[in-house]
Each structure stands twice: as C-alpha cells, then as structure tokens.
XYZ file of C-alpha atoms in Angstrom:
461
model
C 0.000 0.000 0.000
C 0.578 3.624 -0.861
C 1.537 4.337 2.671
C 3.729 1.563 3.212
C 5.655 2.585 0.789
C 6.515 6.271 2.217
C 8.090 4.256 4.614
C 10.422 2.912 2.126
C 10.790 6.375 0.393
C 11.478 7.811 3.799
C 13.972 5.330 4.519
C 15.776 5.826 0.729
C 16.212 9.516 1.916
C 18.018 8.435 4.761
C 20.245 6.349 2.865
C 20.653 8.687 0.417
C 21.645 11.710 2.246
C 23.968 9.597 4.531
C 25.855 9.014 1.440
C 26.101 12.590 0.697
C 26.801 13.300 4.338
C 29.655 10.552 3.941
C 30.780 12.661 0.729
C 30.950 15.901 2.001
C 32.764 14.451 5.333
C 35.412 13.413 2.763
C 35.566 16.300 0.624
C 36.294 18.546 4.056
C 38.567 15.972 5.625
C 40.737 16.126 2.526
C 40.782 19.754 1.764
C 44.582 20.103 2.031
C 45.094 16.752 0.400
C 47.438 17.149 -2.284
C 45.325 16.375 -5.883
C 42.265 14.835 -3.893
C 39.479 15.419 -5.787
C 36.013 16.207 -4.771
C 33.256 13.189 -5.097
C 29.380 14.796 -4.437
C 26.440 12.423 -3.981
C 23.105 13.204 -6.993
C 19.892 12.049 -6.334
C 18.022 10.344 -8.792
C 14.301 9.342 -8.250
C 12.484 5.623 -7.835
C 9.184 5.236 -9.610
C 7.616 1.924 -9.185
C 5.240 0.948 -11.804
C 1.142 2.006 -10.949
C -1.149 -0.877 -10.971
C -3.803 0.536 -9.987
C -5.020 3.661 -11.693
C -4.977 6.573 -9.116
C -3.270 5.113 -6.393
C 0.216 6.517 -5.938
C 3.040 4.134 -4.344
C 6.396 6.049 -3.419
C 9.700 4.590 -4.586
C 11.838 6.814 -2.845
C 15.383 8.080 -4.326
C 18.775 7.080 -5.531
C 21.997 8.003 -4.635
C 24.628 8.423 -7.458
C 28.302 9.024 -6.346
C 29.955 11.745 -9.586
C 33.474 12.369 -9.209
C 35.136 15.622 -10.494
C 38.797 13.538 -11.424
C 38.924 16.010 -14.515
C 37.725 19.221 -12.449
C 41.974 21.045 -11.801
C 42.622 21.797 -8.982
C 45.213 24.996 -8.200
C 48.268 25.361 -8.715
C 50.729 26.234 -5.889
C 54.074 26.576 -5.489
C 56.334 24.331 -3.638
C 60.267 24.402 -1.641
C 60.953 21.054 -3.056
C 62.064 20.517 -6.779
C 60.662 17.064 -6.979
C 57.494 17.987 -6.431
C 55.448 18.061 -9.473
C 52.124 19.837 -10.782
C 50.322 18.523 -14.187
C 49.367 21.263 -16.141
C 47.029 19.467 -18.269
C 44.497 16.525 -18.674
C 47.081 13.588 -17.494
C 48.517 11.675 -14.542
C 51.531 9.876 -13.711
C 51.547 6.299 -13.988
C 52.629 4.863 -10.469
C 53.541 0.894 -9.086
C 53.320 0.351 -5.322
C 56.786 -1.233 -5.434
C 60.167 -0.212 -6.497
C 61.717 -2.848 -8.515
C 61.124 -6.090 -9.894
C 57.971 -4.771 -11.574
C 56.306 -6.995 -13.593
C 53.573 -7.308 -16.446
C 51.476 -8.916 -13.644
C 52.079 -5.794 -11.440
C 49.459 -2.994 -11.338
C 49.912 0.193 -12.559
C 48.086 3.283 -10.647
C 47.461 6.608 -11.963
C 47.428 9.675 -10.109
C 48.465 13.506 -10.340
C 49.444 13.547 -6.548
C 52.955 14.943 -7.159
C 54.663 15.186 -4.066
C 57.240 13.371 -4.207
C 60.967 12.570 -3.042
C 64.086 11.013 -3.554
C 63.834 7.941 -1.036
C 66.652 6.255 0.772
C 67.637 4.344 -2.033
C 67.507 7.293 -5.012
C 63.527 6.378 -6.214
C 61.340 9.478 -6.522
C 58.684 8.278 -4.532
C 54.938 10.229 -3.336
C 53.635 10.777 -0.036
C 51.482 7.988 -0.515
C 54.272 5.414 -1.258
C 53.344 5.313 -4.907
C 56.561 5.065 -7.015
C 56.964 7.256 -10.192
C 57.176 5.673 -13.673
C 58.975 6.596 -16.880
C 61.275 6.304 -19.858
C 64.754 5.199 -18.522
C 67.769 6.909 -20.328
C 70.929 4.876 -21.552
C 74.142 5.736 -20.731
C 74.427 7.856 -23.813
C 71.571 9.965 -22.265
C 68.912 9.130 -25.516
C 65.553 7.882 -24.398
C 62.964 5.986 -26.345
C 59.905 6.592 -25.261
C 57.586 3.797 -26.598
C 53.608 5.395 -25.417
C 52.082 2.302 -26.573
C 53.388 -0.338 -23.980
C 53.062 0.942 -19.909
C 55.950 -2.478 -19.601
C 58.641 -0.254 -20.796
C 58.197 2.231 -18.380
C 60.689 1.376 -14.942
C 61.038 3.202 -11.489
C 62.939 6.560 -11.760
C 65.858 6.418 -10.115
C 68.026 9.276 -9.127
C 71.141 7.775 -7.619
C 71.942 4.615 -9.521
C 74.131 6.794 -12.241
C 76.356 6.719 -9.807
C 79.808 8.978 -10.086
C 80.027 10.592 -13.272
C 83.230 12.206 -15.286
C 83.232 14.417 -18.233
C 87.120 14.477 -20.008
C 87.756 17.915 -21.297
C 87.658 18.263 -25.259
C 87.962 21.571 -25.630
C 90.045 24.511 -23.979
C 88.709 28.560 -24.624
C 92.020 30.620 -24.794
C 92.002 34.176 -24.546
C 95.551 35.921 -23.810
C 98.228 38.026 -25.881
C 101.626 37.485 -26.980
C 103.844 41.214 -26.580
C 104.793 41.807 -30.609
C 107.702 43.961 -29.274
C 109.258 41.381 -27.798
C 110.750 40.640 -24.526
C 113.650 42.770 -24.794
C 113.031 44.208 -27.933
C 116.025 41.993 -29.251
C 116.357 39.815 -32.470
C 115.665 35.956 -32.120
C 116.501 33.350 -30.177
C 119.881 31.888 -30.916
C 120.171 28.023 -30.549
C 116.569 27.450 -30.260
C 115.725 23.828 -31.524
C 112.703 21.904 -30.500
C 113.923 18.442 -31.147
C 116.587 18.684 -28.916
C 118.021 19.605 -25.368
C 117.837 23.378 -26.383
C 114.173 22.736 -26.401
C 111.453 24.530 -24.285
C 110.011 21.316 -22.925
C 113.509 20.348 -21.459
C 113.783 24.249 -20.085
C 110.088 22.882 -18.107
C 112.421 19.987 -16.893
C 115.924 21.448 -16.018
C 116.083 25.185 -16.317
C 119.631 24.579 -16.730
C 119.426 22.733 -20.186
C 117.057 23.655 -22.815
C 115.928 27.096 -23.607
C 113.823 29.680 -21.505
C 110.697 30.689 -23.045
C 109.380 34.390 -23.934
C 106.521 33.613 -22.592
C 104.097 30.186 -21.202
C 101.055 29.284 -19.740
C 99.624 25.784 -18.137
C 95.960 24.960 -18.250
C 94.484 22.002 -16.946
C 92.454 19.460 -18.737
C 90.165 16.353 -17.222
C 91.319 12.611 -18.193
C 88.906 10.097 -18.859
C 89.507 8.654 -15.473
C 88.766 12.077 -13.805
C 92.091 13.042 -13.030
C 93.874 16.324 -13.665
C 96.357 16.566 -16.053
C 98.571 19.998 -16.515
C 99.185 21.145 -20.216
C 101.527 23.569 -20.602
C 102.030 25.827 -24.057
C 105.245 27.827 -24.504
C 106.201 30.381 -27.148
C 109.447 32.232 -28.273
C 109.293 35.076 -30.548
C 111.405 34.501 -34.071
C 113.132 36.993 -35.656
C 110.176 36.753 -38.796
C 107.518 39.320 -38.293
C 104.534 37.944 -36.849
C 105.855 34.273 -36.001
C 106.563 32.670 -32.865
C 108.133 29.414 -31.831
C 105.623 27.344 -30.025
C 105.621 23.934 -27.837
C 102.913 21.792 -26.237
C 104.263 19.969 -23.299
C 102.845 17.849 -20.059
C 103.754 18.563 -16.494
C 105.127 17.272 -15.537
C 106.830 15.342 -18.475
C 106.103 12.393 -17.162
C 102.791 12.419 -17.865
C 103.372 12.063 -21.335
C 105.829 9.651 -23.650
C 106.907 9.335 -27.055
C 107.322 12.611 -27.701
C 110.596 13.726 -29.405
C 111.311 15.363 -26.124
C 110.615 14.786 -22.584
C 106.948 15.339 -22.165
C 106.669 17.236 -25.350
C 103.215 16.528 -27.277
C 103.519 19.053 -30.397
C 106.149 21.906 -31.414
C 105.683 24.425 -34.681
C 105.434 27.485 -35.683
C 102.462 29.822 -34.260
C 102.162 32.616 -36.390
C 99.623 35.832 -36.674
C 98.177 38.229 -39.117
C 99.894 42.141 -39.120
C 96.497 42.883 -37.674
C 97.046 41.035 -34.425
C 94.674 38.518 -34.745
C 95.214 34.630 -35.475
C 96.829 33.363 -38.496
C 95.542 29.836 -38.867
C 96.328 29.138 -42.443
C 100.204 29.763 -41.995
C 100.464 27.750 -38.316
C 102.462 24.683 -37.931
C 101.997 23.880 -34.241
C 99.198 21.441 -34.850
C 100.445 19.981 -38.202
C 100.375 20.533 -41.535
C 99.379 24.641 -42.097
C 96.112 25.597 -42.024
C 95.091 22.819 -39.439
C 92.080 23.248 -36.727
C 94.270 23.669 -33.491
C 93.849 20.620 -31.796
C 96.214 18.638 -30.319
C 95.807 14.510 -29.233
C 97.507 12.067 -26.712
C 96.978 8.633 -27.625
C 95.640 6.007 -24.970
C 98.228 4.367 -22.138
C 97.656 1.025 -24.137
C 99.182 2.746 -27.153
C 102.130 0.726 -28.638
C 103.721 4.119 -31.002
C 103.290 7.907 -30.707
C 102.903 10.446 -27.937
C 100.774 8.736 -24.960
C 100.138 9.157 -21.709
C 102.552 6.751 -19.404
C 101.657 3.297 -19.207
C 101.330 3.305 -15.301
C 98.326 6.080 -15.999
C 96.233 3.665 -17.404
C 93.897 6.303 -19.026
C 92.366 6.921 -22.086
C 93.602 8.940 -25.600
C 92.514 12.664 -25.341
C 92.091 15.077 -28.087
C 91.628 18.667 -27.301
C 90.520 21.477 -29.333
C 92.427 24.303 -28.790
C 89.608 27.602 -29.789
C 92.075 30.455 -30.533
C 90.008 33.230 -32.209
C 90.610 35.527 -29.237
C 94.463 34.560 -28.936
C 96.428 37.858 -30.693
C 99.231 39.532 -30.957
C 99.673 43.466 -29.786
C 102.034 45.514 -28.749
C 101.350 44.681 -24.890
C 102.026 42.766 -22.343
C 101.888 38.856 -22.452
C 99.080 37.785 -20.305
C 96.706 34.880 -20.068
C 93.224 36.699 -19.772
C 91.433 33.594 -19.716
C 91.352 29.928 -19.947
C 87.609 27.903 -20.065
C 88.509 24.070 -20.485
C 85.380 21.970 -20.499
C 85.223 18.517 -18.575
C 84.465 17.574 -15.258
C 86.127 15.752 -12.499
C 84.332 13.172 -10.416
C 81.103 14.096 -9.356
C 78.050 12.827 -7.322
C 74.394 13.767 -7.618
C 72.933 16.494 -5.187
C 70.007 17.228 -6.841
C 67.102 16.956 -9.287
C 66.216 18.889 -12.129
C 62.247 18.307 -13.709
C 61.875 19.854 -17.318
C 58.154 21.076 -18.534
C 58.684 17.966 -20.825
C 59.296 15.806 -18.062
C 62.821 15.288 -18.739
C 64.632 14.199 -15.038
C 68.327 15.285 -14.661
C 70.455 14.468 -12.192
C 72.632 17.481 -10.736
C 76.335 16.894 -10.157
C 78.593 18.362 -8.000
C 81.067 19.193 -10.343
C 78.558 20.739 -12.460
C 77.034 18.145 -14.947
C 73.712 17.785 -15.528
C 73.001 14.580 -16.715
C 69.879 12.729 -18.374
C 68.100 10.039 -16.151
C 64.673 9.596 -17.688
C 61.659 11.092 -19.105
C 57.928 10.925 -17.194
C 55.052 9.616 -18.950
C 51.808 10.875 -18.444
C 48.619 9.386 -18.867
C 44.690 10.131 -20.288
C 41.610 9.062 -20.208
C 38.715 9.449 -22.395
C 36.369 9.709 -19.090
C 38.810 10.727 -16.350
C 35.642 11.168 -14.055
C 34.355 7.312 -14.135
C 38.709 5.766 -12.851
C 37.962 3.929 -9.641
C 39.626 5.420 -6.503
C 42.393 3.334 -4.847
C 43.970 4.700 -1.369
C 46.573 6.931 -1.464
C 44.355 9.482 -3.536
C 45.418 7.587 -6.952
C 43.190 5.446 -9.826
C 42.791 2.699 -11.504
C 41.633 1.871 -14.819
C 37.481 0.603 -14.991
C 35.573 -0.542 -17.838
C 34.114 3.343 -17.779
C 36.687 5.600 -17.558
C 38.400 3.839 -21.205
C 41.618 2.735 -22.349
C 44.922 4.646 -21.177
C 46.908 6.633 -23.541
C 50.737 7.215 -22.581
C 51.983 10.697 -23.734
C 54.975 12.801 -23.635
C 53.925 15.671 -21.326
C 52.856 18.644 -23.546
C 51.652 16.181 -26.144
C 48.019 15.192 -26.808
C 46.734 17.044 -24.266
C 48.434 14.877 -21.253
C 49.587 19.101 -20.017
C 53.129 20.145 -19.116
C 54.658 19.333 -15.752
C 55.442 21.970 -13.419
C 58.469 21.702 -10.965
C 58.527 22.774 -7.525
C 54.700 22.715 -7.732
C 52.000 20.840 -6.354
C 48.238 20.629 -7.524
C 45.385 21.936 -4.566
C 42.616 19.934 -3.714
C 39.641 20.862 -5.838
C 37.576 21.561 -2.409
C 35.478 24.554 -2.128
C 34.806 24.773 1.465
C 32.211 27.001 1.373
C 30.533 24.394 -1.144
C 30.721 21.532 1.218
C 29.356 23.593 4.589
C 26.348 24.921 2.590
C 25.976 21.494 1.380
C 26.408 20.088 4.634
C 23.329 22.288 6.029
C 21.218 21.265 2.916
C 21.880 17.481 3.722
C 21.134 17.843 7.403
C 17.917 19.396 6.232
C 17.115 16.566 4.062
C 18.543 13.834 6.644
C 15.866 15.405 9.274
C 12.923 15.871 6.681
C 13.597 12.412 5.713
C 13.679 10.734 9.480
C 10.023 12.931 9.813
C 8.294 10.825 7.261
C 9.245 7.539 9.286
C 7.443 9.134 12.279
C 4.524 10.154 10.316
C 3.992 7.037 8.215
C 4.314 4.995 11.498
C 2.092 7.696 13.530
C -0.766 7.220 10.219
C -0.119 3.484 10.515
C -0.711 3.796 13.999
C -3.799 5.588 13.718
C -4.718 2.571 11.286
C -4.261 -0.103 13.622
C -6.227 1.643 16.243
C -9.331 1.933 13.849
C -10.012 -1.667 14.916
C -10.568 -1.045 18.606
C-alpha cells in the first residue's frame, strides 16, 4: 500500500543523504590533500510501476556518487624541486613497489605529485606510490615507446652513480707582446727536437731554452684526473711568427714525444692585424690545421701517450684560438675555459616542462636520467579510486593513452609545484546544512507514516 511505501521512500532519503553526508565528510577531511578530488552524492528518483489507476506508491530516491577527477585543482608553489604539478588533462603512472615490476604488477594513476628522492635514489609520493617513466641509456637518448606501460621502470636518481666528463675543448684568450721581450732579435740556438728545447727548459732550467713567454691549463682525463698542459712560445726573428711547444707537467705524464713530455712543437704565427693566423700555423700539423692537439691512450704501442702506469684513455683537445692575438702589450693569459668535469656525485634533481629528469652533479654536470610519462583518459571522471588518492583503470573511464607531457593534451609538468585539492569549502558547509535538512525531513516521514499506521491499527478497537 501507498503508505507503506513512504516508509520505504522515507527510509531511501536516509540512505541517500547519509551518502552525501559521507561525501561531504570526505571532501572537508581532505581539503589540504594534495590532488584529492572532490566526489558529491546526486539524487536520482524511484518510480515503481502504478497498478492501480490513481493510487500513488512512493519509490523513494537514488543516490549516485559523480566524481570531479577532470575538475583542476590549483596550482601552488612548492620548496621542493621534486614535487610536481600537471598542467594538463594527465597523470603519472605509479607501481606500489620499487623494482622487480612486472607485467602482472598494477599500474596506478594519479596527479598527486609530491614526491621525493627515497633512501635508495627512487622518486617516490607521499602515498608510497613510485613514479614511472622512460629510462635513459648511458648515452643519455631515451625511447619513449607510449604504446606499452611495460617499458616504463622506477625513476631512479642515484643509480648513475659517479660521473666524469674528459675535457675536449680549452677557450684561450691571452696576448703574446709583438715587441718582444727585450726588444732583441731571435733566439739563438733554439731547436725543439733537442736539449735546447722549451720542454727540457720545463724539466731542467739549466738545459734547454727559456721561453718568452708560457702558460699551463688544466684538462680532465677520462679517469677524472687532472692533467697539466703547458704551451710555450718564443718570438722569431720573422715578423709575426713565434716558436711554439705543447708539453705535459710534468713530463712524465706524457711519452713518445721527441722530447721529454713534449706533445707538439711548430710554428704559431699571426696576421699584421694582431689577430690569429691559422692558415700559416704549424703547431698542430700541416698549415692551415684546426688547433687541436691529441695524446693517444696508455695502451698505445707508437706515438705520444700518456705513461703506461696512468692507465687512461687517448685525449684530443681542441684548442679555440680566435681571441688569442698579438699586440704591442704585455703577455698575459686573460682567460682559460677548459670543459670537462672531475668526479662528481648527484645532489640534486632537475624536472623539465617535458618531463625530462636530470640528475645534478657536484662538479657541475647535468646529466639525463629519464623522461615521465603521463597518462589520459577518455572519461577521467568514471577511474575507480584506490587509497593513497590515486586510480585505476574501470571498464568506464576507457583505455589509457601514454603521452609525452605537452603532447596530446596529457599538459606540461610543473616543478617545484603541487596541484590543490579541488575543495570549495564554502561548497561543502552549505551542502552540509542542505543534507542535514534533508537527513531530518527524511527521518520525519518515518514518524509520520508509522504515527498514520498507527492511527490505522487503532481503527479496529
């Protein structure tokens, strides 16, 4: 019977609004959750078919749980450079365990960002979810392959271990004084391939012969080590020409050469101008030569080398001399830049808008550890909540897609960021008012009904 039945309806609306009172209790409880997004209970009404023509039987109402997954949150700034906003429709694909991963394993989505380096160099969220992407090889190229979540692994920060960098290239600025020393003519019994040369001066000032003027820089081995290259220049009595060595200190360092230590010898000559005069140099070979000079490998049977008991690898430097001149001043060195880097560990990570992950060096490297994939949805809003504010994939929210951040919509990724909770508080209390409202209204057509069934029952005394 009709009234019956209000029973039921009344009873519905208690259900109902508990839900949303369950809803909104979450919604405020996670308001400073990082990501969390807002769920909000929608009625729907019941209507029970009418057998009998102008009788009316309540069915009550529904409660229907929507999520607002695809409703962004704010973006705020954040100390830590490992935390990370999504700018954009996608999330990053998680696993609840570090290593070992398998096909078997499940993969969690979520755009809670806040993570850190843990103990053992994984970038890892508050919620213990472990971050997923493109591993780089030790070249530093990454293959991202979007159509296979498998090929993702862990990010790891700290597995790269120490890292070197051997110098290839050395930035000289500095002058050469065109008038000379002492103004007087050239330098009697110069000869390079002798004991009159300037690498045996470097040796024994007491044999060889003193340069005009010379200048060490220091350039990075491939086993991180510091080797000191020295170049060393007399003025000739020819306009505009010079007597140069390249030598290692100490000597050594360095054998095979036709002196102690000595790598390359020639002629360094320079237009009336001042500047450079590559085409007409002999110091690095045959005129007209890039300046670059090479030391072959320890394990090298012929040639200039490094010393066997180095054990180090061949070196070639180029030597950029476009700022190296000739005026009538002083001899100074006003610069030397060699590239390279000595051994160096990480102490810090760097997150690109593309989601390229760097490791920071101490000895100033930068280098490539992975790329982050992120993922979409076609209905973002229907994933199925798993704890730790992340998703998983249901039969309703479709297929993943894995994309390189700012492509296809997956958004760019934001470092030192972290997204807001998509709470309104002001929302949830007015809601919460509404739904005590409704709760009370609802528990008030129990007592009626049973007072009118009451009232029934009583008909028969």
């Amino acid at each position: 019977m009709s009234l019956t039945s209000s029973l039921y309806a009344g009873a519905s609306g208690l259900v109902a609004n508990a839900a949303s009172m369950a809803a909104i209790s979450d919604n405020i409880a996670n308001t400073n959750t990082t990501a969390y997004k807002r769920n909000q209970i929608n009625f729907s009404s019941m209507v029970s078919a009418q057998l009998v023509q102008g009788r009316y039987s309540a069915s009550g109402v529904e409660a229907i749980t929507r999520s607002f997954v695809s409703n962004q949150g704010s973006i705020q700034g954040a100390t830590n450079p490992t935390d990370l906003a999504i700018g954009g429709a996608g999330f990053f694909v998680v696993t609840d365990k570090a290593t070992a991963v398998t096909e078997q394993d499940p993969r969690f989505f979520t755009r809670s960002g806040s993570f850190n380096v843990d103990a053992d160099g994984f970038l890892k969220n508050d919620a213990g979810f472990y971050l997923q992407g493109w591993l780089a090889d030790e070249d530093g190229n990454i293959s991202p392959d979007p159509s296979d979540l498998n090929q993702m692994n862990t990010i790891n920060i700290k597995n790269i271990g120490a890292q070197v960098q051997p110098s290839t290239e050395v930035i000289i600025n500095a002058n050469l004084d065109k008038r000379g020393v002492t103004g007087s003519v050239g330098p009697a019994g110069y000869n390079a391939a002798t004991t009159a040369s300037m690498a045996d001066y470097a040796v024994n000032p007491t044999t060889g012969t003193k340069p005009d003027f010379a200048f060490t820089m220091n350039i990075v081995d491939s086993s991180g080590g510091i080797r000191r290259i020295a170049m060393a220049f007399l003025q000739d009595t020819t306009a505009n020409t010079w007597f140069a060595e390249i030598y290692a200190v100490p000597d050594s360092d360095v054998v095979g050469g036709v002196r102690p230590g000595q790598i390359a010898s020639g002629l360094v000559r320079f237009n009336p101008d001042g500047s450079f005069d590559q085409a007409n140099t002999t110091l690095f070979g045959a005129p007209g030569n890039d300046p670059n000079f090479a030391i072959a490998a320890s394990s090298a049977a012929v040639g200039v080398r490094f010393a066997p008991a180095l054990g180090i690898e061949a070196a070639d430097i180029d030597l950029d001399l476009r700022n190296f001149t000739q005026f009538s001043a002083l001899s100074v060195v006003n610069s030397l830049n060699p590239d390279g880097a000595t051994v160096g560990n990480v102490i810090g990570v760097e997150v690109t808008e593309d989601g390229k992950v760097s490791a920071l060096l101490d000895n100033g490297l930068v280098r490539l550890v992975a790329q982050i994939g992120l993922a979409t949805f076609p209905n973002p809003d229907e994933l199925a909540a798993v704890s730790g504010n992340a998703y998983s994939q249901s039969s309703r929210s479709g297929e993943y897609s894995i994309k390189q951040p700012k492509l296809g919509g997956a958004g760019l990724i934001e470092s030192s960021a972290l997204e807001a909770s998509n709470v309104d508080l002001g929302t949830e209390f007015t809601s919460l008012i509404v739904t005590q409202r409704a709760y009370s209204a609802s528990s008030k057509i129990i007592v009626t009904a049973d007072q009118m069934l009451e009232e029934l029952i009583n008909i028969k005394r």
